C-alpha atoms as an extended CHARMM CRD file, in Angstrom:
* protein
*
       105  EXT
         1         1  UNK       CA             29.6190000000       -0.8920000000      -11.4680000000  PROA      1               0.0000000000
         2         2  UNK       CA             27.6720000000        2.0920000000      -12.7150000000  PROA      2               0.0000000000
         3         3  UNK       CA             27.7980000000        3.9580000000       -9.4200000000  PROA      3               0.0000000000
         4         4  UNK       CA             24.4590000000        2.7590000000       -8.0680000000  PROA      4               0.0000000000
         5         5  UNK       CA             25.7470000000        1.3550000000       -4.8110000000  PROA      5               0.0000000000
         6         6  UNK       CA             23.0130000000        3.0010000000       -2.7390000000  PROA      6               0.0000000000
         7         7  UNK       CA             20.0550000000        2.1570000000       -4.9750000000  PROA      7               0.0000000000
         8         8  UNK       CA             16.9730000000        1.0130000000       -3.0920000000  PROA      8               0.0000000000
         9         9  UNK       CA             13.9740000000       -0.9450000000       -4.3520000000  PROA      9               0.0000000000
        10        10  UNK       CA             10.3240000000       -0.1940000000       -3.6120000000  PROA      10              0.0000000000
        11        11  UNK       CA              8.3510000000       -3.2670000000       -4.6910000000  PROA      11              0.0000000000
        12        12  UNK       CA              4.7540000000       -2.7640000000       -5.8120000000  PROA      12              0.0000000000
        13        13  UNK       CA              2.3660000000       -5.4950000000       -4.7050000000  PROA      13              0.0000000000
        14        14  UNK       CA             -0.5720000000       -5.4290000000       -7.0990000000  PROA      14              0.0000000000
        15        15  UNK       CA             -1.4810000000       -9.0180000000       -7.9840000000  PROA      15              0.0000000000
        16        16  UNK       CA             -2.5140000000      -12.2990000000       -6.3840000000  PROA      16              0.0000000000
        17        17  UNK       CA              0.9930000000      -13.6030000000       -7.1590000000  PROA      17              0.0000000000
        18        18  UNK       CA              2.4160000000      -10.6460000000       -5.2220000000  PROA      18              0.0000000000
        19        19  UNK       CA              0.2950000000      -11.6030000000       -2.2280000000  PROA      19              0.0000000000
        20        20  UNK       CA              1.4240000000      -15.2150000000       -2.3530000000  PROA      20              0.0000000000
        21        21  UNK       CA              5.0750000000      -14.1330000000       -2.6230000000  PROA      21              0.0000000000
        22        22  UNK       CA              4.9090000000      -11.1620000000       -0.2540000000  PROA      22              0.0000000000
        23        23  UNK       CA              7.4380000000      -12.6330000000        2.2020000000  PROA      23              0.0000000000
        24        24  UNK       CA             10.1010000000      -12.9540000000       -0.4890000000  PROA      24              0.0000000000
        25        25  UNK       CA              9.2200000000       -9.5550000000       -1.9210000000  PROA      25              0.0000000000
        26        26  UNK       CA              9.6110000000       -7.9630000000        1.5070000000  PROA      26              0.0000000000
        27        27  UNK       CA             12.9210000000       -9.7100000000        2.0390000000  PROA      27              0.0000000000
        28        28  UNK       CA             14.2880000000       -8.5740000000       -1.3400000000  PROA      28              0.0000000000
        29        29  UNK       CA             13.1360000000       -4.9520000000       -1.2680000000  PROA      29              0.0000000000
        30        30  UNK       CA             13.7100000000       -1.9800000000        0.9720000000  PROA      30              0.0000000000
        31        31  UNK       CA             10.0090000000       -0.9350000000        0.9870000000  PROA      31              0.0000000000
        32        32  UNK       CA              6.6620000000       -1.9680000000       -0.4840000000  PROA      32              0.0000000000
        33        33  UNK       CA              3.8680000000       -0.1020000000       -2.2090000000  PROA      33              0.0000000000
        34        34  UNK       CA              0.4630000000       -1.7100000000       -1.8430000000  PROA      34              0.0000000000
        35        35  UNK       CA             -1.5520000000       -0.9430000000       -4.9690000000  PROA      35              0.0000000000
        36        36  UNK       CA             -5.0950000000       -1.0580000000       -3.6450000000  PROA      36              0.0000000000
        37        37  UNK       CA             -6.6880000000       -0.2590000000       -6.9860000000  PROA      37              0.0000000000
        38        38  UNK       CA             -5.1250000000       -3.1440000000       -8.9080000000  PROA      38              0.0000000000
        39        39  UNK       CA             -5.0620000000       -5.5420000000       -5.9690000000  PROA      39              0.0000000000
        40        40  UNK       CA             -8.7410000000       -4.8050000000       -5.3680000000  PROA      40              0.0000000000
        41        41  UNK       CA             -9.5100000000       -6.1940000000       -8.8130000000  PROA      41              0.0000000000
        42        42  UNK       CA             -7.9550000000       -9.5410000000       -7.8930000000  PROA      42              0.0000000000
        43        43  UNK       CA             -9.3690000000      -10.1770000000       -4.4250000000  PROA      43              0.0000000000
        44        44  UNK       CA            -12.8590000000       -9.9600000000       -2.9510000000  PROA      44              0.0000000000
        45        45  UNK       CA            -13.7430000000       -6.5050000000       -1.6010000000  PROA      45              0.0000000000
        46        46  UNK       CA            -14.5720000000       -7.8790000000        1.8430000000  PROA      46              0.0000000000
        47        47  UNK       CA            -11.0560000000       -9.3340000000        2.1080000000  PROA      47              0.0000000000
        48        48  UNK       CA             -9.1700000000       -6.1850000000        1.0450000000  PROA      48              0.0000000000
        49        49  UNK       CA             -9.0180000000       -4.6140000000        4.5170000000  PROA      49              0.0000000000
        50        50  UNK       CA             -7.6060000000       -7.7810000000        6.1010000000  PROA      50              0.0000000000
        51        51  UNK       CA             -5.0870000000       -8.2750000000        3.2930000000  PROA      51              0.0000000000
        52        52  UNK       CA             -3.9770000000       -4.6500000000        3.6070000000  PROA      52              0.0000000000
        53        53  UNK       CA             -3.5660000000       -4.9460000000        7.3830000000  PROA      53              0.0000000000
        54        54  UNK       CA             -1.6470000000       -8.2170000000        7.0400000000  PROA      54              0.0000000000
        55        55  UNK       CA              0.7690000000       -6.7370000000        4.4890000000  PROA      55              0.0000000000
        56        56  UNK       CA              1.3430000000       -3.6320000000        6.6190000000  PROA      56              0.0000000000
        57        57  UNK       CA              1.9820000000       -5.7800000000        9.6980000000  PROA      57              0.0000000000
        58        58  UNK       CA              4.3900000000       -8.0780000000        7.8250000000  PROA      58              0.0000000000
        59        59  UNK       CA              6.3770000000       -5.0890000000        6.5480000000  PROA      59              0.0000000000
        60        60  UNK       CA              6.4050000000       -3.4050000000        9.9550000000  PROA      60              0.0000000000
        61        61  UNK       CA              7.7250000000       -6.5570000000       11.6250000000  PROA      61              0.0000000000
        62        62  UNK       CA             10.6790000000       -6.4530000000        9.2190000000  PROA      62              0.0000000000
        63        63  UNK       CA             11.1640000000       -2.7130000000        9.6270000000  PROA      63              0.0000000000
        64        64  UNK       CA             10.3050000000       -2.0650000000        5.9670000000  PROA      64              0.0000000000
        65        65  UNK       CA              8.3850000000        1.0980000000        5.0200000000  PROA      65              0.0000000000
        66        66  UNK       CA              4.9150000000        0.6580000000        3.5340000000  PROA      66              0.0000000000
        67        67  UNK       CA              3.3000000000        3.0290000000        1.0370000000  PROA      67              0.0000000000
        68        68  UNK       CA             -0.4000000000        2.7120000000        0.2240000000  PROA      68              0.0000000000
        69        69  UNK       CA             -1.8740000000        3.8820000000       -3.0840000000  PROA      69              0.0000000000
        70        70  UNK       CA             -5.3770000000        5.0360000000       -4.0410000000  PROA      70              0.0000000000
        71        71  UNK       CA             -5.9600000000        7.1560000000       -0.9620000000  PROA      71              0.0000000000
        72        72  UNK       CA             -7.9920000000       10.3690000000       -1.1420000000  PROA      72              0.0000000000
        73        73  UNK       CA             -8.9010000000        9.8770000000       -4.8030000000  PROA      73              0.0000000000
        74        74  UNK       CA            -11.6810000000       12.4680000000       -4.7300000000  PROA      74              0.0000000000
        75        75  UNK       CA             -9.1670000000       15.1660000000       -3.8420000000  PROA      75              0.0000000000
        76        76  UNK       CA             -7.9830000000       15.1040000000       -7.4470000000  PROA      76              0.0000000000
        77        77  UNK       CA            -11.1450000000       17.1440000000       -8.1380000000  PROA      77              0.0000000000
        78        78  UNK       CA            -12.4090000000       18.3620000000       -4.7390000000  PROA      78              0.0000000000
        79        79  UNK       CA            -10.2820000000       20.1960000000       -2.1060000000  PROA      79              0.0000000000
        80        80  UNK       CA            -11.6360000000       18.2520000000        0.9030000000  PROA      80              0.0000000000
        81        81  UNK       CA            -11.6560000000       14.5010000000        1.5480000000  PROA      81              0.0000000000
        82        82  UNK       CA            -14.8720000000       12.6180000000        2.1230000000  PROA      82              0.0000000000
        83        83  UNK       CA            -15.5230000000       11.3590000000        5.6600000000  PROA      83              0.0000000000
        84        84  UNK       CA            -14.7990000000        7.8250000000        4.4720000000  PROA      84              0.0000000000
        85        85  UNK       CA            -11.4520000000        8.8950000000        2.9860000000  PROA      85              0.0000000000
        86        86  UNK       CA            -10.4800000000       10.7810000000        6.1450000000  PROA      86              0.0000000000
        87        87  UNK       CA            -11.3220000000        7.7200000000        8.2450000000  PROA      87              0.0000000000
        88        88  UNK       CA             -9.4700000000        5.4240000000        5.8280000000  PROA      88              0.0000000000
        89        89  UNK       CA             -6.3810000000        7.6420000000        6.0170000000  PROA      89              0.0000000000
        90        90  UNK       CA             -6.4620000000        7.7250000000        9.8160000000  PROA      90              0.0000000000
        91        91  UNK       CA             -6.7820000000        3.9350000000        9.9700000000  PROA      91              0.0000000000
        92        92  UNK       CA             -3.8530000000        3.4830000000        7.5920000000  PROA      92              0.0000000000
        93        93  UNK       CA             -1.6730000000        5.6020000000        9.8530000000  PROA      93              0.0000000000
        94        94  UNK       CA             -2.8750000000        3.7320000000       12.9500000000  PROA      94              0.0000000000
        95        95  UNK       CA             -2.1910000000        0.4020000000       11.1860000000  PROA      95              0.0000000000
        96        96  UNK       CA              1.4260000000        1.4290000000       10.5600000000  PROA      96              0.0000000000
        97        97  UNK       CA              1.5410000000        2.7520000000        6.9860000000  PROA      97              0.0000000000
        98        98  UNK       CA              4.5530000000        4.9940000000        6.4200000000  PROA      98              0.0000000000
        99        99  UNK       CA              3.3910000000        6.7870000000        3.3060000000  PROA      99              0.0000000000
       100       100  UNK       CA              0.2600000000        7.4490000000        1.3020000000  PROA      100             0.0000000000
       101       101  UNK       CA              0.1000000000        7.9330000000       -2.4410000000  PROA      101             0.0000000000
       102       102  UNK       CA             -2.5570000000       10.6030000000       -2.6520000000  PROA      102             0.0000000000
       103       103  UNK       CA             -5.0380000000       10.4030000000       -5.5010000000  PROA      103             0.0000000000
       104       104  UNK       CA             -5.3120000000        8.0870000000       -8.4430000000  PROA      104             0.0000000000
       105       105  UNK       CA             -2.0450000000        6.5890000000       -9.6400000000  PROA      105             0.0000000000
């Protein structure tokens, strides 16, 4: 042992394979990070919201924290979020997200 008895794993779901295996990933990790930028390249834009909600729900049912990336990207350059970003952030909280990765990864 190297003294890492309390190490925890945050698994990043960013590919189609991650979606297919999300149940096993959730079971094996202590939290998940949904990478919307990379995942959005692999699935149709109109399906992203439903996929995001399904992953958040699956994690919440297991009591696993969920972090969402690519939120409030414009705030890297501008001090106020757009209306769309503010609404997106509110919906993520209402859907059960536990953390938001602000700005571009």
